[in-house]
Short mmCIF file of C-alpha atoms in Angstrom, two decimals:
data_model
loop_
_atom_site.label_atom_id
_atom_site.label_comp_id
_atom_site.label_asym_id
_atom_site.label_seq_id
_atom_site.Cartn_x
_atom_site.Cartn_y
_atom_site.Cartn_z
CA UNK A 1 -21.99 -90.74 31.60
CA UNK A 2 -24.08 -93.54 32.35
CA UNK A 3 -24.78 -95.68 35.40
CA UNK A 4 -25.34 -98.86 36.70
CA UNK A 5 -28.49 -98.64 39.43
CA UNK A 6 -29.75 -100.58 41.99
CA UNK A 7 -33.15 -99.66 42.61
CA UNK A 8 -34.43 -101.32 45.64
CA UNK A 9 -38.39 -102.06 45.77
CA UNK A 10 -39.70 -103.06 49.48
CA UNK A 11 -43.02 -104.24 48.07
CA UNK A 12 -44.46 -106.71 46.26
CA UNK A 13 -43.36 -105.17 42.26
CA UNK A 14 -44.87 -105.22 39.95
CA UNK A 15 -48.98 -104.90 41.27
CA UNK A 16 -50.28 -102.38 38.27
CA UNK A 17 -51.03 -99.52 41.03
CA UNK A 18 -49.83 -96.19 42.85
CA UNK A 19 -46.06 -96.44 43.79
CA UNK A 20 -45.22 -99.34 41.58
CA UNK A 21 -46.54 -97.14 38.57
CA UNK A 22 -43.80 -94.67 39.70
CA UNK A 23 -40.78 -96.88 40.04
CA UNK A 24 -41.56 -98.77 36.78
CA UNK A 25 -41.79 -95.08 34.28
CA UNK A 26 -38.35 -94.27 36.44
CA UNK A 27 -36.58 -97.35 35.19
CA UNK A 28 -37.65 -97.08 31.91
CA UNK A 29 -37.04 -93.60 31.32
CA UNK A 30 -33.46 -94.22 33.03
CA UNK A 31 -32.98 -96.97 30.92
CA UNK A 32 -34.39 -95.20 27.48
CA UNK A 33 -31.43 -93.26 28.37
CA UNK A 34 -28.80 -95.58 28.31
CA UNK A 35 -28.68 -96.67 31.95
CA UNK A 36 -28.50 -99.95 33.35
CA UNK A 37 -31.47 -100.36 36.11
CA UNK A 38 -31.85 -103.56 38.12
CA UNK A 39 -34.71 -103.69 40.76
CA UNK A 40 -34.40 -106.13 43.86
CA UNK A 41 -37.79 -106.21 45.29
CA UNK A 42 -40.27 -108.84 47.02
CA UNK A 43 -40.58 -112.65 46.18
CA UNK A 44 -44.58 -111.76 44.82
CA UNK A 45 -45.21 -109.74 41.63
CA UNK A 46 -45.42 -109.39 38.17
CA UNK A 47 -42.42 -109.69 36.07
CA UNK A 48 -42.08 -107.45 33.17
CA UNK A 49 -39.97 -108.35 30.18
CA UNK A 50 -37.97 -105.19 29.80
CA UNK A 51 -37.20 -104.98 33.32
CA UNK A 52 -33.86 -107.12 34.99
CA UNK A 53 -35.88 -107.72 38.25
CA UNK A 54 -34.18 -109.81 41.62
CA UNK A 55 -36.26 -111.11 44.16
CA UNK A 56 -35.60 -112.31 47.57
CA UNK A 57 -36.52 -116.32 48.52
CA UNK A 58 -40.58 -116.64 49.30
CA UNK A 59 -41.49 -116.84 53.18
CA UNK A 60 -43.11 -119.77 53.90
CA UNK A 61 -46.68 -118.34 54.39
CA UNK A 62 -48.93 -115.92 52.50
CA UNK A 63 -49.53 -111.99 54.50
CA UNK A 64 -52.94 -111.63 54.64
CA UNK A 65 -52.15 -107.76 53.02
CA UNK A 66 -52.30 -106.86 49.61
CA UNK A 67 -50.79 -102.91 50.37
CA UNK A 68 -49.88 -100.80 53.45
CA UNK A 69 -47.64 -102.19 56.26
CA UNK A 70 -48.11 -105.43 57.40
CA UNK A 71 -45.97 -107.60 60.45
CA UNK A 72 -44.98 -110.32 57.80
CA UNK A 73 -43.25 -107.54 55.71
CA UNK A 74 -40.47 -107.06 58.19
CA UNK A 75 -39.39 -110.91 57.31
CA UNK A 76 -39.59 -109.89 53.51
CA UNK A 77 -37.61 -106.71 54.44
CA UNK A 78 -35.25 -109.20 56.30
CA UNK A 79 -34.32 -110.90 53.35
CA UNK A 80 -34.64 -107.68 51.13
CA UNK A 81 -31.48 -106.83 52.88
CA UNK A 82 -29.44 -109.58 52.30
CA UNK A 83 -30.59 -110.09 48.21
CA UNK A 84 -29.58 -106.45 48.27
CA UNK A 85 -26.60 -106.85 49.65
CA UNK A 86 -25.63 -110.31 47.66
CA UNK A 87 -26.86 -108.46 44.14
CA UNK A 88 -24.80 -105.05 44.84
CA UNK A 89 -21.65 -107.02 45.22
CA UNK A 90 -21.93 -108.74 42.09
CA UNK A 91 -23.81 -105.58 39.90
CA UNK A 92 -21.40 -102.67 41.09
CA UNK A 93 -23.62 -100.09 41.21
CA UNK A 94 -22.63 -96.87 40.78
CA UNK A 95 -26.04 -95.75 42.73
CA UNK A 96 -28.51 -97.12 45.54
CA UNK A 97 -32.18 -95.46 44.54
CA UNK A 98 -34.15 -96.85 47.68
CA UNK A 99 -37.94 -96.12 47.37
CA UNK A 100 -39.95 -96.10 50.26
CA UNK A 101 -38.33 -95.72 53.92
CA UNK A 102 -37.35 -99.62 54.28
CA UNK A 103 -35.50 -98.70 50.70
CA UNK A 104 -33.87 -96.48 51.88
CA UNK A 105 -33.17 -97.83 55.23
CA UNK A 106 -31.44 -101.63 53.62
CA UNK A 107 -29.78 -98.79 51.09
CA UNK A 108 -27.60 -96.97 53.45
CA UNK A 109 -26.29 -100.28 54.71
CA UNK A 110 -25.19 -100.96 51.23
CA UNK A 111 -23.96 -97.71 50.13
CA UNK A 112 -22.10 -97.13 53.15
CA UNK A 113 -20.21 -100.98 52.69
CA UNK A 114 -19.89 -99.99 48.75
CA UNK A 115 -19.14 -96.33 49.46
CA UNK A 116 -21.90 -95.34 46.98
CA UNK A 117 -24.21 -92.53 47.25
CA UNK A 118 -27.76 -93.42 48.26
CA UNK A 119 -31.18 -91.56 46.59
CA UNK A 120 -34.26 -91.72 48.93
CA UNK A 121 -37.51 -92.01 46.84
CA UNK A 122 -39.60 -90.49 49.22
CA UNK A 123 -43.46 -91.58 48.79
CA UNK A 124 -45.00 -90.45 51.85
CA UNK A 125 -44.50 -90.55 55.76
CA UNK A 126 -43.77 -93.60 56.81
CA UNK A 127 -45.75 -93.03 60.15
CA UNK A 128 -49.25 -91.22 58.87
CA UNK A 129 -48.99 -94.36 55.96
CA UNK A 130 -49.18 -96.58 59.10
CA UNK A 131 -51.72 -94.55 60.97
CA UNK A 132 -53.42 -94.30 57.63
CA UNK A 133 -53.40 -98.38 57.32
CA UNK A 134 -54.72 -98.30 61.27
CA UNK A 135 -51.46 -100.16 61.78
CA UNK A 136 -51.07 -98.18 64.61
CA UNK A 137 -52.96 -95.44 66.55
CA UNK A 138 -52.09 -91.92 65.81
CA UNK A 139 -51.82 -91.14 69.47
CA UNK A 140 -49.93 -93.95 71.08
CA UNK A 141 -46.59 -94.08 71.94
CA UNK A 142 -45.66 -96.36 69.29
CA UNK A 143 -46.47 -93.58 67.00
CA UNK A 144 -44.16 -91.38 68.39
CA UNK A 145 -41.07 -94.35 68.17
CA UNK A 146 -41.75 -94.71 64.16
CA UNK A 147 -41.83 -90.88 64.02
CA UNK A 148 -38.42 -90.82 65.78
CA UNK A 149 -37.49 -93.86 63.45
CA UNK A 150 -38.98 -92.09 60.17
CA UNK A 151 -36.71 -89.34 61.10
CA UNK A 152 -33.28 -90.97 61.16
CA UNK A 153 -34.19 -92.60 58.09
CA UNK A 154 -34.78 -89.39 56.23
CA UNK A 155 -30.95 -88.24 57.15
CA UNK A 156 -29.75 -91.31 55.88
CA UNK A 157 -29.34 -90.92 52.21
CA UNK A 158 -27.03 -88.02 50.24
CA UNK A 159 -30.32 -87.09 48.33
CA UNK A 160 -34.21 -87.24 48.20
CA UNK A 161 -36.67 -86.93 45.50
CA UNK A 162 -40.33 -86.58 46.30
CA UNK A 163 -43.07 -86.70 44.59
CA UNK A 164 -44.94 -83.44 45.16
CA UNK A 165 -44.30 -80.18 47.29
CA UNK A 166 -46.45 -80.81 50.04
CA UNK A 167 -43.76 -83.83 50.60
CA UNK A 168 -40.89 -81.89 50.29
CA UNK A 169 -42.86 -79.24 52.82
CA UNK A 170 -43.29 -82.18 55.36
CA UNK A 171 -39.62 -83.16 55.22
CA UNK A 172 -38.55 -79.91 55.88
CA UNK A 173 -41.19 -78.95 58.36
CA UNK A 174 -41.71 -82.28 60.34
CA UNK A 175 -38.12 -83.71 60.19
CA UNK A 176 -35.76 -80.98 59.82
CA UNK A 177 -34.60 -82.06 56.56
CA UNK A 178 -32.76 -79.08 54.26
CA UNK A 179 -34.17 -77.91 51.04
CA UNK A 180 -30.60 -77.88 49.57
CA UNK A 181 -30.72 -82.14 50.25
CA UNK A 182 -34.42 -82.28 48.47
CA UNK A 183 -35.98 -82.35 44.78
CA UNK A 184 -39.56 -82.37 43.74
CA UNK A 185 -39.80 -84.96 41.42
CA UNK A 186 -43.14 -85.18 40.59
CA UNK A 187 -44.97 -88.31 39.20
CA UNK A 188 -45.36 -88.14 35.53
CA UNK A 189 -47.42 -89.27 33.12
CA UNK A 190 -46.99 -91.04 29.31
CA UNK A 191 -49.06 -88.94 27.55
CA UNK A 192 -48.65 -91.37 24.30
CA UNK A 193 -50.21 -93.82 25.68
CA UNK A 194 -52.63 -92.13 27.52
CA UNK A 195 -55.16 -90.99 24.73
CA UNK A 196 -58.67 -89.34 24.94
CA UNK A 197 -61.39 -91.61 23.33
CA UNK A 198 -61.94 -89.03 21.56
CA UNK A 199 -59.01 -89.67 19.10
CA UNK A 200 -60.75 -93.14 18.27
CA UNK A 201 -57.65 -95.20 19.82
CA UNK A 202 -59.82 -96.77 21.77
CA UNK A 203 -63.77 -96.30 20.45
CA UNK A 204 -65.02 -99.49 19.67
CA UNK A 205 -63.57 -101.36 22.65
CA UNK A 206 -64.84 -98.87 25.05
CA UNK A 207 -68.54 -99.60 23.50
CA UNK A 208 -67.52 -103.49 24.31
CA UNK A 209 -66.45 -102.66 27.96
CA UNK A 210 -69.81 -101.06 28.52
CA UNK A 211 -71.94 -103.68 27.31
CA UNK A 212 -69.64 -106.03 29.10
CA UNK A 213 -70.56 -103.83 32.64
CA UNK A 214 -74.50 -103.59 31.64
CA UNK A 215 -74.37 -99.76 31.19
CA UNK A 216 -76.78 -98.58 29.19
CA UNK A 217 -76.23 -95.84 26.23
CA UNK A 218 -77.12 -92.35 27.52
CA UNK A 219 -76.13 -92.86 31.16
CA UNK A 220 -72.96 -90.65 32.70
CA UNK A 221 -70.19 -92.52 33.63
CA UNK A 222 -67.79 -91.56 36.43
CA UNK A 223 -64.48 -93.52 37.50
CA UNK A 224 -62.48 -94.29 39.73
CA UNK A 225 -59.21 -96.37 39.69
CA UNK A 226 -56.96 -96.69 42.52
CA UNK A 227 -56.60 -98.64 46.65
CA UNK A 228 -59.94 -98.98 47.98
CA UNK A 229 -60.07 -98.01 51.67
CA UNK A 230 -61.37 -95.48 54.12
CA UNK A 231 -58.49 -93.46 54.15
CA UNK A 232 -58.34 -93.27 50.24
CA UNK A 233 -61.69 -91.67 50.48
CA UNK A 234 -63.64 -95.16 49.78
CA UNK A 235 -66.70 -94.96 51.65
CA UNK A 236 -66.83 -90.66 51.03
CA UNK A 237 -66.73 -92.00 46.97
CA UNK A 238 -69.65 -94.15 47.55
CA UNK A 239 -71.88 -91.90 50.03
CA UNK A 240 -71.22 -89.01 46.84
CA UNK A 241 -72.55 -91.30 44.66
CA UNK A 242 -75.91 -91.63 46.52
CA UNK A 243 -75.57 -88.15 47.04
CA UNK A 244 -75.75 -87.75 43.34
CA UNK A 245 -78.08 -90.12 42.33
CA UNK A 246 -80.36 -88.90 45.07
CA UNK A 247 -80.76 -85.50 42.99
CA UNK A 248 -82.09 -88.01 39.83
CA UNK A 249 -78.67 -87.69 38.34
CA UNK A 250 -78.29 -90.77 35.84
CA UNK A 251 -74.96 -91.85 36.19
CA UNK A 252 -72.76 -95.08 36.90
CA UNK A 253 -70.32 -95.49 39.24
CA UNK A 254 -67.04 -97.75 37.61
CA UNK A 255 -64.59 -98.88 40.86
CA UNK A 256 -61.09 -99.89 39.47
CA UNK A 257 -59.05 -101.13 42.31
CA UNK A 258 -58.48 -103.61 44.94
CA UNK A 259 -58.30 -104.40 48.10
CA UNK A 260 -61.60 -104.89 50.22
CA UNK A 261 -64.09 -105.46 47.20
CA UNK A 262 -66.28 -107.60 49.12
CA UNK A 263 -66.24 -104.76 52.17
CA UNK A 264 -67.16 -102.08 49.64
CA UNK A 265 -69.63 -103.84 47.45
CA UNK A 266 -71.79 -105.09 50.69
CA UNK A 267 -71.36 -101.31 51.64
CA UNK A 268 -72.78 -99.87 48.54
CA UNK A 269 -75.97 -102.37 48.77
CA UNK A 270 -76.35 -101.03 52.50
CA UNK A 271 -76.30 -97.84 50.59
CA UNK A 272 -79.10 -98.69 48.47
CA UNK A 273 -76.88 -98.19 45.23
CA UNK A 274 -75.08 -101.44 44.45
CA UNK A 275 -77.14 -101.17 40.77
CA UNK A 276 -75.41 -98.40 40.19
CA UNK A 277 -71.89 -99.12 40.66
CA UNK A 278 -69.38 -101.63 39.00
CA UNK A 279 -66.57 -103.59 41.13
CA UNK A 280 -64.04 -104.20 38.31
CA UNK A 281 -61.24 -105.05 40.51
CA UNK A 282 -57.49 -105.11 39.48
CA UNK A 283 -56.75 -104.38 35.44
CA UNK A 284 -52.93 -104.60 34.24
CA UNK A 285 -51.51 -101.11 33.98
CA UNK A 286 -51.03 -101.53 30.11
CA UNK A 287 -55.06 -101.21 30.14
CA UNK A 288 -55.37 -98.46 31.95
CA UNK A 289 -56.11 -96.57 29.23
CA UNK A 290 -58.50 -98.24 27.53
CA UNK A 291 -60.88 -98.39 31.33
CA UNK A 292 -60.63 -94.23 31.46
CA UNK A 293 -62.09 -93.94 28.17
CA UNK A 294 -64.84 -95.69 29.48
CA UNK A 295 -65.29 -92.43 31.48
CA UNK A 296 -67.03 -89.39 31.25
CA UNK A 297 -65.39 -87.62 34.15
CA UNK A 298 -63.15 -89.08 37.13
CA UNK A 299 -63.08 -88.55 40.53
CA UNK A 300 -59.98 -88.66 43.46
CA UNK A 301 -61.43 -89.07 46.71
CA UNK A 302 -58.19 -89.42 48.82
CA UNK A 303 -57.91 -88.47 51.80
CA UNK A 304 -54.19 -88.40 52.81
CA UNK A 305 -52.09 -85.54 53.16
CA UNK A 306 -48.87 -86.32 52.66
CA UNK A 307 -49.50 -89.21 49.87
CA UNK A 308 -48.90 -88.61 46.21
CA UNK A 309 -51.69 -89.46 43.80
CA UNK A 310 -50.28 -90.56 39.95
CA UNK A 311 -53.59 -91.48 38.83
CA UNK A 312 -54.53 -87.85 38.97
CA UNK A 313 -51.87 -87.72 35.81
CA UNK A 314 -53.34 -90.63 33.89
CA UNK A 315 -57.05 -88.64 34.00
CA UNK A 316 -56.08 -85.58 33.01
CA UNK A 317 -53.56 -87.28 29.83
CA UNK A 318 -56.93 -89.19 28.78
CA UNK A 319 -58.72 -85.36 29.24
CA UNK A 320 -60.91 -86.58 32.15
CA UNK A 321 -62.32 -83.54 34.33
CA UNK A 322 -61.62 -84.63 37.67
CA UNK A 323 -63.32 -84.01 41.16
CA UNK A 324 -61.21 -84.16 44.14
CA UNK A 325 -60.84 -83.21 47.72
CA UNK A 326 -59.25 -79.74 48.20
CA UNK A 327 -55.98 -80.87 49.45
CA UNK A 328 -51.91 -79.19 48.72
CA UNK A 329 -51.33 -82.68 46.01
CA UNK A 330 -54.57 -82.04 43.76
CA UNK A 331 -53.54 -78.58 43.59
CA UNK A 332 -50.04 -79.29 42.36
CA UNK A 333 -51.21 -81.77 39.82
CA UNK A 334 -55.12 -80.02 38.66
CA UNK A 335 -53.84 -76.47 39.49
CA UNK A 336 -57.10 -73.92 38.52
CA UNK A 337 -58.88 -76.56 36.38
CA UNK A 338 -59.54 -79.05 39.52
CA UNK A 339 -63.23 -79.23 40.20
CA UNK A 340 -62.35 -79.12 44.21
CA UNK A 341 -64.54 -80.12 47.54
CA UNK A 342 -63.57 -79.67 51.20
CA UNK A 343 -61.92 -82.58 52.75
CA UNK A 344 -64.33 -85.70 53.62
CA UNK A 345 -67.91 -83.75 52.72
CA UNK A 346 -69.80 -85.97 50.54
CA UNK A 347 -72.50 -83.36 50.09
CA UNK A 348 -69.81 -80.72 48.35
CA UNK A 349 -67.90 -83.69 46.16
CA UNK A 350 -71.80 -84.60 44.58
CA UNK A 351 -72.26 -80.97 43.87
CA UNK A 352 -69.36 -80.80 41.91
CA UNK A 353 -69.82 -84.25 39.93
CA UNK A 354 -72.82 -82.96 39.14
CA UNK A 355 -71.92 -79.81 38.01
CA UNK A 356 -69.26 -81.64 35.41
CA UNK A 357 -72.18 -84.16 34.39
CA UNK A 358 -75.01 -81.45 33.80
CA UNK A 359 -72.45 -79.17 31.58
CA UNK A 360 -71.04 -81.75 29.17
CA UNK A 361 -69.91 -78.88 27.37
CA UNK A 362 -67.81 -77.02 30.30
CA UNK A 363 -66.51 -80.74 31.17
CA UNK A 364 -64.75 -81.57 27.41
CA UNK A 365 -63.09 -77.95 27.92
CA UNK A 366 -61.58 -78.62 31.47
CA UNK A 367 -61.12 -82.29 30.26
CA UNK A 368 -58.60 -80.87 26.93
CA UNK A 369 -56.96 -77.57 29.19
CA UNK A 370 -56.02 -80.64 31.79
CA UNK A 371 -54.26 -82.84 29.26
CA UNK A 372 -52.59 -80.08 27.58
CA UNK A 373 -51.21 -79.26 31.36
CA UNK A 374 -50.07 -83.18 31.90
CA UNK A 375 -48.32 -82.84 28.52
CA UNK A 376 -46.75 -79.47 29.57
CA UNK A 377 -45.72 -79.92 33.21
CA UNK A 378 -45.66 -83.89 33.66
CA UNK A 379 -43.69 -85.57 31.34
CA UNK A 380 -41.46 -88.75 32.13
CA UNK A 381 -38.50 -87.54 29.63
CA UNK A 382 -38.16 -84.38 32.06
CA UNK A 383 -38.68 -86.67 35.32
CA UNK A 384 -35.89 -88.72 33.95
CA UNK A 385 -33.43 -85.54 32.82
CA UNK A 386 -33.65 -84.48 36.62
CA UNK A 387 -33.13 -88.02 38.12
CA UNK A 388 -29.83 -88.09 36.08
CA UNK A 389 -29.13 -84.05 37.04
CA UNK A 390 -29.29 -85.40 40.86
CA UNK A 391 -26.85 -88.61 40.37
CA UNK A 392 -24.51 -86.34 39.19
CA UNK A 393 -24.91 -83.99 41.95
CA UNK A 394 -24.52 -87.09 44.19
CA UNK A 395 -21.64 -88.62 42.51
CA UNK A 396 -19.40 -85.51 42.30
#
């Protein structure tokens, strides 16, 4: 059978990063298999031509937030509600997929007024994402309210996918929620578009990309692509990279990401090592590819527990060894080929970029056994063949 969804998006879809990444592959895998997917999400984005996309009017001023929570965000989520509502009533959906807790939230309003079951995309807690964002303080009382909050919306919907174990773990362990109501679903990667450079998809434009950056032939390169803040490890990644370059290690640093570029780069020159490390800022997804061939390993610094990181995927399809704190997500996704420091020591995460960089040898061989393990364990056909087992579980 096939279905008519109503994915709802509260965020600004589609920004080439993170969660966006994951509910794009979902609708086109659902779609690819016959499914009808339309996304109501936030007035800002980028459109995408295979995707039916619905946004809600434009406030009439601009947040000051790229990502994370923001008080002008609970206006959009205002009027996320009410598009959602106007567009279910006309669509029919046979299925609410909220992602994020304000999806799922507006969902259950919908799919209790349609009498349709509701799927909770769950990306992370709500409250440690806010804590994380210093939207709040970890030990106020207000803390404790969106805990309480976070809660009630996790009983909300009939089902919830999450994107790793450790997620499912806090669900159950934090908010009571029963194994029987959750599936891991983790984030996947395209594996076909993901190439190693080594398969000359991409060979001569990488040697254009480093001439464009000033890199010189002979020098290491290590990457990064992904939010740029403290809690995503930002200012860890740069203080390993003087770490590293301390020991006479000739490498470059390449930064793919956004926000707080001006922050970061002023940072890095108080570090001593602006010279050393490229600010590319935001790339479209659909280039992705061709920026991690640039690389010669790639490194994860993030330093949340409970967040999912997809870009692991796309470095290990592209056969990138990868550094990355020691935390429950990088296991799931690197498993025994993860080169692995302890949480927040810059020290331990240079040692083991160096250690990658000094053995080029050691690094193509965990680079190939990672790909081979995206291509094995994280494809989006599979992702998509247990989305569609859960609707019908739902449905029934």
């Amino acid at each position: 059978m096939t279905y008519r969804i109503l994915m709802i998006a509260p965020t600004s879809f589609f920004l080439d990063y993170g969660a966006h990444v994951r509910i794009l592959e979902e609708a086109r895998v659902l779609q690819k298999f016959g499914h009808c997917v339309k996304i109501v999400t936030y007035p800002l984005g980028r459109n995408l031509p295979d995707l039916d996309i619905e946004r809600t009017l434009p406030i009439p001023f601009k947040s000051r937030h790229e990502v994370g929570p923001s008080r002008s965000k609970l206006l959009i989520d205002v009027l996320l509600s009410f598009k959602t509502l106007q567009t279910a009533l006309t669509f029919k959906p046979h299925i609410i997929h909220g992602h994020m807790h304000e999806g799922a939230l507006i969902g259950s309003t919908v799919s209790r007024l349609l009498r349709v079951p509701l799927v909770f995309d769950f990306q992370g807690s709500m409250s440690s994402e806010m804590a994380d964002h210093r939207f709040i303080s970890p030990n106020g009382l207000l803390f404790k309210t969106v805990r309480k909050v976070e809660g009630f919306i996790d009983r909300l919907p009939h089902h919830i996918l999450t994107s790793s174990n450790n997620a499912a773990q806090v669900l159950m362990n934090d908010f009571q929620i029963h194994s029987e109501q959750i599936t891991v679903l983790s984030d996947c990667v395209n594996a076909d578009a993901f190439l190693p450079v080594a398969d000359g998809v991409h060979a001569n434009s990488v040697e254009t990309l480093r001439a464009r950056l000033s890199i010189p032939h002979g020098r290491c390169i290590v990457i990064y692509i992904g939010l740029l803040d403290e809690y995503r490890g930002t200012s860890v990644m740069l203080n390993a990279m003087k770490n590293l370059l301390a020991r006479g290690t000739d490498a470059q640093l390449v930064i793919i990401g956004f926000p707080n570029i001006d922050h970061y780069q002023t940072y890095a020159a108080k570090l001593g090592i602006a010279e050393r490390v490229n600010f590319v800022g935001r790339i479209p997804y659909e280039d992705v590819p061709l920026w991690l061939s640039l690389g010669d390993i790639a490194i994860e610094p993030k330093m949340s527990a409970t967040e999912a990181a997809g870009k692991v995927l796309d470095y290990m399809a592209v056969g990138l060894p990868t550094v990355a704190f020691d935390i429950p997500v990088m296991r799931e996704y690197l498993g025994d080929w993860g080169m692995y420091a302890p949480l927040g020591d810059a020290h331990a995460f240079a040692d083991q970029m160096q250690k990658l960089l000094l053995n080029p040898l050691r690094a193509r061989e965990i680079g190939e056994a990672l790909r081979a393990r995206a291509i094995d364990l994280f494809s989006w056909e599979h992702a998509g063949h247990e989305i569609e087992r859960v609707y019908e579980t739902v449905i029934r």
